[in-house]
XYZ file of C-alpha atoms in Angstrom:
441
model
C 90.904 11.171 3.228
C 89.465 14.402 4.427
C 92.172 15.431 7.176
C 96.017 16.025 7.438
C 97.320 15.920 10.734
C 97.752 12.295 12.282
C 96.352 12.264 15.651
C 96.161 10.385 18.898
C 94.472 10.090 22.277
C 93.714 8.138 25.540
C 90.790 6.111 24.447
C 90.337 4.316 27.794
C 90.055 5.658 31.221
C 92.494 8.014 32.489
C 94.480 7.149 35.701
C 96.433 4.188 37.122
C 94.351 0.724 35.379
C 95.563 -2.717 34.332
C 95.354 -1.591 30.605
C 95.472 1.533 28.953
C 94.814 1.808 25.074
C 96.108 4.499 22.786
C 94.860 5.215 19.533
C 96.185 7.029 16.438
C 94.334 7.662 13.117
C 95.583 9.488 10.288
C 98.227 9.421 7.128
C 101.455 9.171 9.086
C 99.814 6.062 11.478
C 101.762 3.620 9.985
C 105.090 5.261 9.990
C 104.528 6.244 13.686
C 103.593 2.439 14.741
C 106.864 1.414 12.961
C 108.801 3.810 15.192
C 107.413 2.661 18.206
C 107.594 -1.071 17.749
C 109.697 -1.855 15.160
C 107.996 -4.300 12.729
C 104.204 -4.233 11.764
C 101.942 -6.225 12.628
C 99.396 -8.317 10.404
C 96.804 -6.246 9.697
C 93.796 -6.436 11.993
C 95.652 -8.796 14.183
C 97.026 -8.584 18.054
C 100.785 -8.634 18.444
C 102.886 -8.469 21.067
C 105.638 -6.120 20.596
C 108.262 -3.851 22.642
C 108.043 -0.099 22.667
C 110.575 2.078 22.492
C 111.580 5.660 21.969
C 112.115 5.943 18.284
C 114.523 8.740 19.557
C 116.360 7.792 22.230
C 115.927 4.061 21.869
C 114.726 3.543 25.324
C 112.425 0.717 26.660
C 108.863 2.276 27.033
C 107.154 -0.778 27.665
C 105.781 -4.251 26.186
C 102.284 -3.726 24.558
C 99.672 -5.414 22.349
C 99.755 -3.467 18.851
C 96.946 -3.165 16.198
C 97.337 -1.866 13.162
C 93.588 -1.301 10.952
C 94.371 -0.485 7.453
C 92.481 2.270 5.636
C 89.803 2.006 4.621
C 89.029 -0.770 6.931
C 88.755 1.100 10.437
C 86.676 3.018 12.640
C 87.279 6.243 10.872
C 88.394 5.148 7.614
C 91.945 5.844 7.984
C 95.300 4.625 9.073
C 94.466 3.714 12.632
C 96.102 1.792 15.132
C 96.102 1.083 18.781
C 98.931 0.530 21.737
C 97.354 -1.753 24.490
C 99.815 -0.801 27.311
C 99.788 -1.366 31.372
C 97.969 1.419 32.278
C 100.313 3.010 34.855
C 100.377 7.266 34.219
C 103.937 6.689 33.408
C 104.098 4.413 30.927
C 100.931 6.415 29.165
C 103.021 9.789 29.805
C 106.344 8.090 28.218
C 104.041 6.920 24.835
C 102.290 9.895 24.303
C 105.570 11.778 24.520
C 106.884 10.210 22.315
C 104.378 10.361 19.864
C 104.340 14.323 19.858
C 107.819 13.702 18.589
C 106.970 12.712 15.749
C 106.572 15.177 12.417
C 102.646 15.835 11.695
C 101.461 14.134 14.991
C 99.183 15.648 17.425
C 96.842 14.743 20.415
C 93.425 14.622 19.175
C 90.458 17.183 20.284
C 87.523 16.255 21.627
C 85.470 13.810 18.803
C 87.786 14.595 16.504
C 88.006 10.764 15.766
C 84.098 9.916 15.154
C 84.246 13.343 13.284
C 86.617 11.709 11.160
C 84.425 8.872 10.838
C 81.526 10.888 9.792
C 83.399 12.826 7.438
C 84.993 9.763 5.923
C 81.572 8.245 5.422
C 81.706 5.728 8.008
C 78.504 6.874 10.119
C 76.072 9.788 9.149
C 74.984 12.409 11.941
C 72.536 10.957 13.831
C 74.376 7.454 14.313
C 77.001 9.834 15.647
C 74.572 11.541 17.869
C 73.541 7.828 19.206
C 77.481 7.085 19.703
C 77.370 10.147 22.138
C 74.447 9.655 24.107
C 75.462 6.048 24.168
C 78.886 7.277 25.936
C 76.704 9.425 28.448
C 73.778 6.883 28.868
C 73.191 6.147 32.684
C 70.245 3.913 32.209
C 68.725 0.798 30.234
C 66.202 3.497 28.061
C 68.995 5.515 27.470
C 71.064 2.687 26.400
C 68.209 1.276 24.354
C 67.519 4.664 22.546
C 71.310 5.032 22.140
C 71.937 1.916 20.279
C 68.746 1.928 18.463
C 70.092 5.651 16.842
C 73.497 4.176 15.924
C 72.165 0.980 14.260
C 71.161 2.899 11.104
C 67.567 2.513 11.314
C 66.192 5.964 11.968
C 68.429 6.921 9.524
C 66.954 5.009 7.004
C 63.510 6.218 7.492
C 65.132 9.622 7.136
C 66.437 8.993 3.888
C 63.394 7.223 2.597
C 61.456 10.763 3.190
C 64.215 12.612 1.649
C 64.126 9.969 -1.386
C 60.242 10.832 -1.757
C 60.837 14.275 -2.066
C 63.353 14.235 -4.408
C 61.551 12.071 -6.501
C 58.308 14.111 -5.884
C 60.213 17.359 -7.201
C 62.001 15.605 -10.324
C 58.415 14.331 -11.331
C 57.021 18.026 -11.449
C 59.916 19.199 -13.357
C 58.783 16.465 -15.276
C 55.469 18.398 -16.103
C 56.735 21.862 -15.830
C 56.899 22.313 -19.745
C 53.357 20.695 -20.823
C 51.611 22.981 -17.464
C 50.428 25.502 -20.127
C 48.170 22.776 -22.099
C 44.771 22.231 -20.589
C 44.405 19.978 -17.182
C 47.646 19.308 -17.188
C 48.671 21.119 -14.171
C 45.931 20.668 -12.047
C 45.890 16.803 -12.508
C 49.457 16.880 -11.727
C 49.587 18.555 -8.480
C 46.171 16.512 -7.339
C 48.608 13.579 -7.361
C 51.182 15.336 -6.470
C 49.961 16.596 -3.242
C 48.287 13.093 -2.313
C 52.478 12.677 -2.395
C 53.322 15.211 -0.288
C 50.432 14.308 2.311
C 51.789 11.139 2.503
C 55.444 11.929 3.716
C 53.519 14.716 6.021
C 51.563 12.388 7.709
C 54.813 10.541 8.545
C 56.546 13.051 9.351
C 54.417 14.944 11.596
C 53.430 11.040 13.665
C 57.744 11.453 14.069
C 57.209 14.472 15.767
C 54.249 14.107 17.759
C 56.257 10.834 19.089
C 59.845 12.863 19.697
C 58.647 13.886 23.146
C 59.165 10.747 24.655
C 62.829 9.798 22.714
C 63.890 13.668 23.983
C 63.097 13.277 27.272
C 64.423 9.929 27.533
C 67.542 11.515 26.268
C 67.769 14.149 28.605
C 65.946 12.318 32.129
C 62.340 12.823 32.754
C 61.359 15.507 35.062
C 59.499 14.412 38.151
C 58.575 17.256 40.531
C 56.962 17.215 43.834
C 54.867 20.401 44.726
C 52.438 21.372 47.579
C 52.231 23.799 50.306
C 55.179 24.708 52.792
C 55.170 21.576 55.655
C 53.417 18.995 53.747
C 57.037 16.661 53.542
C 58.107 17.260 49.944
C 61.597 17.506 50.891
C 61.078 14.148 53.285
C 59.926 12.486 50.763
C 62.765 13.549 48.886
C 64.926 12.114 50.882
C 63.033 8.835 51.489
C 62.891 8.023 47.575
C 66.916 9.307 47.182
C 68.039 6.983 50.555
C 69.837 10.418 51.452
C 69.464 13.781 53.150
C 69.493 15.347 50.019
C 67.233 18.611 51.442
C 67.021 20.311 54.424
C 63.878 18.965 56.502
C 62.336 21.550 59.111
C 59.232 22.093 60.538
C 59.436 26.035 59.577
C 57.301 26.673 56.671
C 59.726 27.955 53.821
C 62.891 26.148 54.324
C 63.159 24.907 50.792
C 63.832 28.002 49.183
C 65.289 26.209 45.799
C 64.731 23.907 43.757
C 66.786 20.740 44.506
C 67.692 17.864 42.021
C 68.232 14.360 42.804
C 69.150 11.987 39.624
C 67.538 8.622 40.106
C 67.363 5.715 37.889
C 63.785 4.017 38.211
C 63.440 0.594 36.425
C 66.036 1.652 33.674
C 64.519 4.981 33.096
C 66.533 8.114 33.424
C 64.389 10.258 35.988
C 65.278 13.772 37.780
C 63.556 14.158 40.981
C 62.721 17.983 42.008
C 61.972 18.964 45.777
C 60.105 22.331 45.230
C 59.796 25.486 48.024
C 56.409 25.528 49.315
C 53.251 27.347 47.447
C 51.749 29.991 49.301
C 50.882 33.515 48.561
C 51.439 35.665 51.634
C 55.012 35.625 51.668
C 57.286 38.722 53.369
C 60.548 36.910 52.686
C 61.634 37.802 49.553
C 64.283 34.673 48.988
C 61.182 32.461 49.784
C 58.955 34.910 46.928
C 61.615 34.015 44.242
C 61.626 30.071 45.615
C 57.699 30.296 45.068
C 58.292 32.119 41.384
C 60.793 29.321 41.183
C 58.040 26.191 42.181
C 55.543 27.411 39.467
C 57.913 27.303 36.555
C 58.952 24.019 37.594
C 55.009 23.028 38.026
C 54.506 24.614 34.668
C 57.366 22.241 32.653
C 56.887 18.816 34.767
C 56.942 15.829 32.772
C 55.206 14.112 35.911
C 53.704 16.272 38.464
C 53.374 14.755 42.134
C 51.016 17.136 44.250
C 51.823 15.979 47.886
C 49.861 17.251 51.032
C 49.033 16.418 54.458
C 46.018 16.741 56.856
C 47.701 18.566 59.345
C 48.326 21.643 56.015
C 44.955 23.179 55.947
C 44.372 23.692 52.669
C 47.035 21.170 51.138
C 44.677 18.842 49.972
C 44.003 21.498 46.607
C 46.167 20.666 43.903
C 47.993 23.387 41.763
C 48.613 22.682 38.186
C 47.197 19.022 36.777
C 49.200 16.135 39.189
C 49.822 12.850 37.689
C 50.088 11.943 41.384
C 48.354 12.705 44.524
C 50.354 11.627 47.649
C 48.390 12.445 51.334
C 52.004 12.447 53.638
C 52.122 11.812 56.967
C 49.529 9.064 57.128
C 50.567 8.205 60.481
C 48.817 11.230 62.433
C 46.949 10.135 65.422
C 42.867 10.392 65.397
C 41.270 13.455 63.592
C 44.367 13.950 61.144
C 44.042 10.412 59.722
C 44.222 9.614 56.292
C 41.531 11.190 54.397
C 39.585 8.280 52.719
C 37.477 10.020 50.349
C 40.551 10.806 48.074
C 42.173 9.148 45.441
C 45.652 9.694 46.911
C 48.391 7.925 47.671
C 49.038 7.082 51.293
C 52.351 7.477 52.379
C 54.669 8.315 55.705
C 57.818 9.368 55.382
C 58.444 9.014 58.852
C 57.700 5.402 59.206
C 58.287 4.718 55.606
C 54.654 3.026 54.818
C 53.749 3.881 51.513
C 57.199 4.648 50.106
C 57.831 1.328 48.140
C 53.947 1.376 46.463
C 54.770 5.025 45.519
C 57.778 4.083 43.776
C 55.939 1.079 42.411
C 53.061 3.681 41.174
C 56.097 6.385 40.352
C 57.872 3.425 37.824
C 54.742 2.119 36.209
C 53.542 5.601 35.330
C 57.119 6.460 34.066
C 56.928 3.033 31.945
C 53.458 4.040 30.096
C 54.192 6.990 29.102
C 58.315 6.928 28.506
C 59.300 3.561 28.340
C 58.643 2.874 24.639
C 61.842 4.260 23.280
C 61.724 2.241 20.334
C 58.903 4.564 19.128
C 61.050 7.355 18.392
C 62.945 8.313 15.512
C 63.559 12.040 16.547
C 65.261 12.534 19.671
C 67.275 16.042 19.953
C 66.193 19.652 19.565
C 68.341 19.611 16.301
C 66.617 16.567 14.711
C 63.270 17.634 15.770
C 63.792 21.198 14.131
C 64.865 20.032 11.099
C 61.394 17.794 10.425
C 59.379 20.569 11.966
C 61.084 22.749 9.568
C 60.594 20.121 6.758
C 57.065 19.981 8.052
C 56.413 23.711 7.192
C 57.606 24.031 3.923
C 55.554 20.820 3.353
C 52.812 22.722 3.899
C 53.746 25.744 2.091
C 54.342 23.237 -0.983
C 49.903 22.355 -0.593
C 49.356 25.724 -0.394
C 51.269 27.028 -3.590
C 48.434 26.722 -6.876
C 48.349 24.046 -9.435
C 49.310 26.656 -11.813
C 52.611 27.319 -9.906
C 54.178 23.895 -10.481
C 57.470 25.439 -10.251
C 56.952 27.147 -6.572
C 55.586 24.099 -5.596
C 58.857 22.344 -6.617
C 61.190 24.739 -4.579
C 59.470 24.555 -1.365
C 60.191 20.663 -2.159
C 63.406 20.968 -2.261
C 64.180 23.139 0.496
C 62.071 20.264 2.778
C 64.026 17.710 1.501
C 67.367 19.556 1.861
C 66.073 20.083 5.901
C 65.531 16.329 5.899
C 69.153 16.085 4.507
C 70.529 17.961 7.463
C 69.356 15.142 9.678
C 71.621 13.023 8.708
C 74.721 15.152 7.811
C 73.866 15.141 3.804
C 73.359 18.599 3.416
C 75.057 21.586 5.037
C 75.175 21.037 8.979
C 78.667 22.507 9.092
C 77.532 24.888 12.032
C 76.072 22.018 13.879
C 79.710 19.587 14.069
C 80.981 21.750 16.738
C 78.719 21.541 18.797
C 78.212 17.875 18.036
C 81.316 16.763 18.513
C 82.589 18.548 21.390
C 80.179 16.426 23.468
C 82.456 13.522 23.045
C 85.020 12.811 25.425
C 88.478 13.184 23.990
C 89.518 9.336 22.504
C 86.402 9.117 20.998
C-alpha cells in the first residue's frame, strides 16, 4: 500500500440520474462498508443491502454494494462501491456520512488511477490513455485511447529500455580488458551497431508522433484568403450554424474563430481566419491579419479559399492542401475559373459543400487516420525519446577508448526511456497528469 487516507468520490455523473455509484479505496474501506450496510458482501459479488447512518441509524437508502478485496481491484486496495438511486439527496446523505467516519476523505482529482499507478496496477502512459480515453470525442481518439491503455506501446518502451540496459552491462563487461590490444575498438564496433539499432526505432517513433499528437489534441484545419472571398460562409455552411459574422465589408472577421467538428471519427478544429491584405488603417483588423499568418504558419491542413469577384484572391499564401474557388454561382464573366485545380463551391446555394467535406475527410483520413501507427502521442512522451534520442547519439560519438563515457550516456537514455512509463523519476510530471482526470476517476 502506498497511501493512508481512505478516500471516496462520485464516480458517475453528477446530478439527478437513475443510478449513482460511489466509490471508496483505501485501508479503512472495509470498516466503512460495514458501517453503512451492515454485513459484507461476498467478495466481488453484487448485493443488495440497506444503508444507513452508522451514526444516527437512519435509513439512507437501498443500494447494490461491492466490495473488491486488495489486491484484486482497480487500484490495488480496499475498494468498494455503493450503487444508489441517483437523486442529489440520497448522494448528499452517503457522502455525509462517509466524512464521518475517522481517516475518510473525498478524493482529489485522479487520485484513484494515481493510486493505481502507484500500486503497480497501470504504468504512466496506460494512465495517460485512461485520460484521453475519458476526454475522447471521436472514433480516432477513442482508438488511440484504448490502443495506449492496452499495454502495447508500453511494451515497445520497455523493450528499448531492456536493450540499453543490456547494451551498458555488456560494456561494463569489457571495461577491465579495454587496456589490452583491440579490445576496445572491437567492442564498441558492435556495440554501436547496438545502439543504431534502438536509434533507428526510436527516431521512426518520433517521426510518426505527429499524427498520434494531433489526433490527441484535434487537427487544425484553417481557412485563409483575402477579406470577401466567404471564409466565414463557409464556416458556417460546414458547422450547420452562424458561427461568424458574415458581411460584405472587407475586415469583419477580425479573430480567429473555432468551430470543433467531428469528420468521419476524426477530431478536427475548424478556423475562420480575418482576411489577408496589406493596406490596412484599422489597427484591430492589423492584429487580426498578424493573427491569420500565425494560424497559416501552424495549419495542419491549410484551405486557401477565393472568389472571382476578389481580384487577386486566386494567389495562395502559405502551401494549401486545398484550393476552394467560392461563390461559383456568379453570373457570366465571374464564372468559375476552369483552368484551376480548385474546388468549386457556393455557399450560398450550397453546391459544392458536401464534395468539399468529402475531399476535407479523405485528406484528413491519409494523413491522420492511421492512429495505430503511433506509439508517442504527448509532448511529455515525445520529449523523453527525443531526449533518449540525443544522448544516443552522444553515446556514437564518445571514442572506443572511452568505453566508460560511452556507458553513462547509456544509461541516462535508458533512464529517459524509463520516464515514459513511470519507472524512473517522473514525480514532477503526476501532477500535472493526474489533475486532468475528473474527480471519481
Amino acid at each position: 500500500m502506498t497511501s493512508i487516507d481512505t478516500v471516496f468520490a462520485l464516480s458517475s455523473g453528477a446530478g439527478r440520474s437513475a443510478v449513482s455509484v460511489i466509490r471508496v479505496s483505501g485501508p479503512a474501506c472495509g470498516s466503512l462498508l460495514c458501517s453503512l450496510i451492515g454485513k459484507m458482501p461476498k467478495p466481488r459479488e453484487l448485493a443488495l443491502r440497506v444503508v444507513r447512518h452508522p451514526r444516527t441509524g437512519e435509513q439512507l437508502d437501498k443500494a447494490l454494494a461491492v466490495w473488491l478485496p486488495a489486491p484484486g481491484s482497480f487500484t490495488g486496495e480496499d475498494c468498494a462501491e455503493l450503487h444508489l438511486h441517483g437523486s442529489t439527496a440520497v448522494v448528499s446523505a452517503v457522502m455525509a456520512a462517509m466524512s464521518d467516519h475517522p481517516s475518510v476523505r473525498p478524493a482529489e482529482a485522479g487520485e484513484f488511477t494515481k493510486r493505481a499507478f502507484l500500486n503497480g496496477k497501470m504504468d504512466l502512459v496506460e494512465a495517460e490513455g485512461m485520460a484521453d480515453l475519458l476526454e475522447a470525442r471521436t472514433a480516432a481518439q477513442r482508438r488511440q485511447a484504448l490502443r495506449q491503455m492496452s499495454g502495447m506501446p508500453s511494451f515497445t518502451f520497455d523493450d528499448w529500455r531492456q536493450q540499453l540496459l543490456l547494451i551498458r552491462a555488456d560494456i561494463e563487461a569489457v571495461v577491465d580488458f579495454a587496456d589490452e590490444p583491440g579490445v576496445a575498438e572491437e567492442a564498441a564496433a558492435g556495440i554501436d551497431a547496438r545502439i543504431l539499432n534502438v536509434l533507428a526505432q526510436m527516431t521512426s517513433a518520433v517521426e510518426r508522433a505527429a499524427v498520434g499528437e494531433a489526433v490527441r489534441q484535434g487537427i487544425n484545419v484553417v481557412l485563409a484568403g483575402l477579406p470577401n472571398t466567404g471564409k466565414s460562409s463557409l464556416l458556417n455552411a460546414i458547422a450547420r450554424r452562424d458561427a461568424a459574422i458574415v458581411s460584405d465589408v472587407p475586415g469583419t472577421t477580425r479573430d480567429a474563430i473555432e468551430v470543433s467538428l467531428d469528420i468521419r471519427g476524426i477530431p478536427v478544429t475548424l478556423t475562420d481566419t480575418a482576411g489577408l491584405r496589406e493596406d490596412v488603417a484599422d489597427k484591430v483588423e492589423r492584429e487580426g491579419v498578424r493573427r491569420s499568418e500565425l494560424r497559416i504558419r501552424d495549419a495542419d491542413i491549410l484551405v486557401w479559399v477565393w472568389s472571382s469577384d476578389v481580384p487577386g484572391s486566386a494567389t495562395p499564401v502559405g502551401e494549401p492542401s486545398l484550393v476552394v474557388q467560392n461563390k461559383c454561382d456568379l453570373e457570366s464573366g465571374l464564372l468559375r475559373n476552369e483552368s484551376t485545380s480548385a474546388l468549386f463551391l457556393s455557399t450560398r446555394s450550397g453546391d459544392g459543400i458536401p464534395e468539399f467535406i468529402e475531399q476535407l475527410s479523405t485528406l484528413l483520413q491519409l494523413r491522420f487516420g492511421d492512429v495505430e501507427s503511433s506509439l508517442l502521442v504527448s509532448a511529455r512522451q515525445i520529449t523523453a525519446a527525443r531526449n533518449s534520442i540525443r544522448l544516443l547519439n552522444e553515446a556514437l560519438a564518445v571514442s572506443p577508448g572511452r568505453l566508460e563515457l560511452k556507458a553513462e550516456e547509456i544509461r541516462l537514455a535508458s533512464e529517459e526511456i524509463g520516464r515514459l512509463t513511470g519507472k524512473v523519476g517522473v514525480e514532477e510530471w503526476l501532477g500535472a497528469i493526474f489533475s486532468r482526470f475528473c474527480i471519481g476517476k
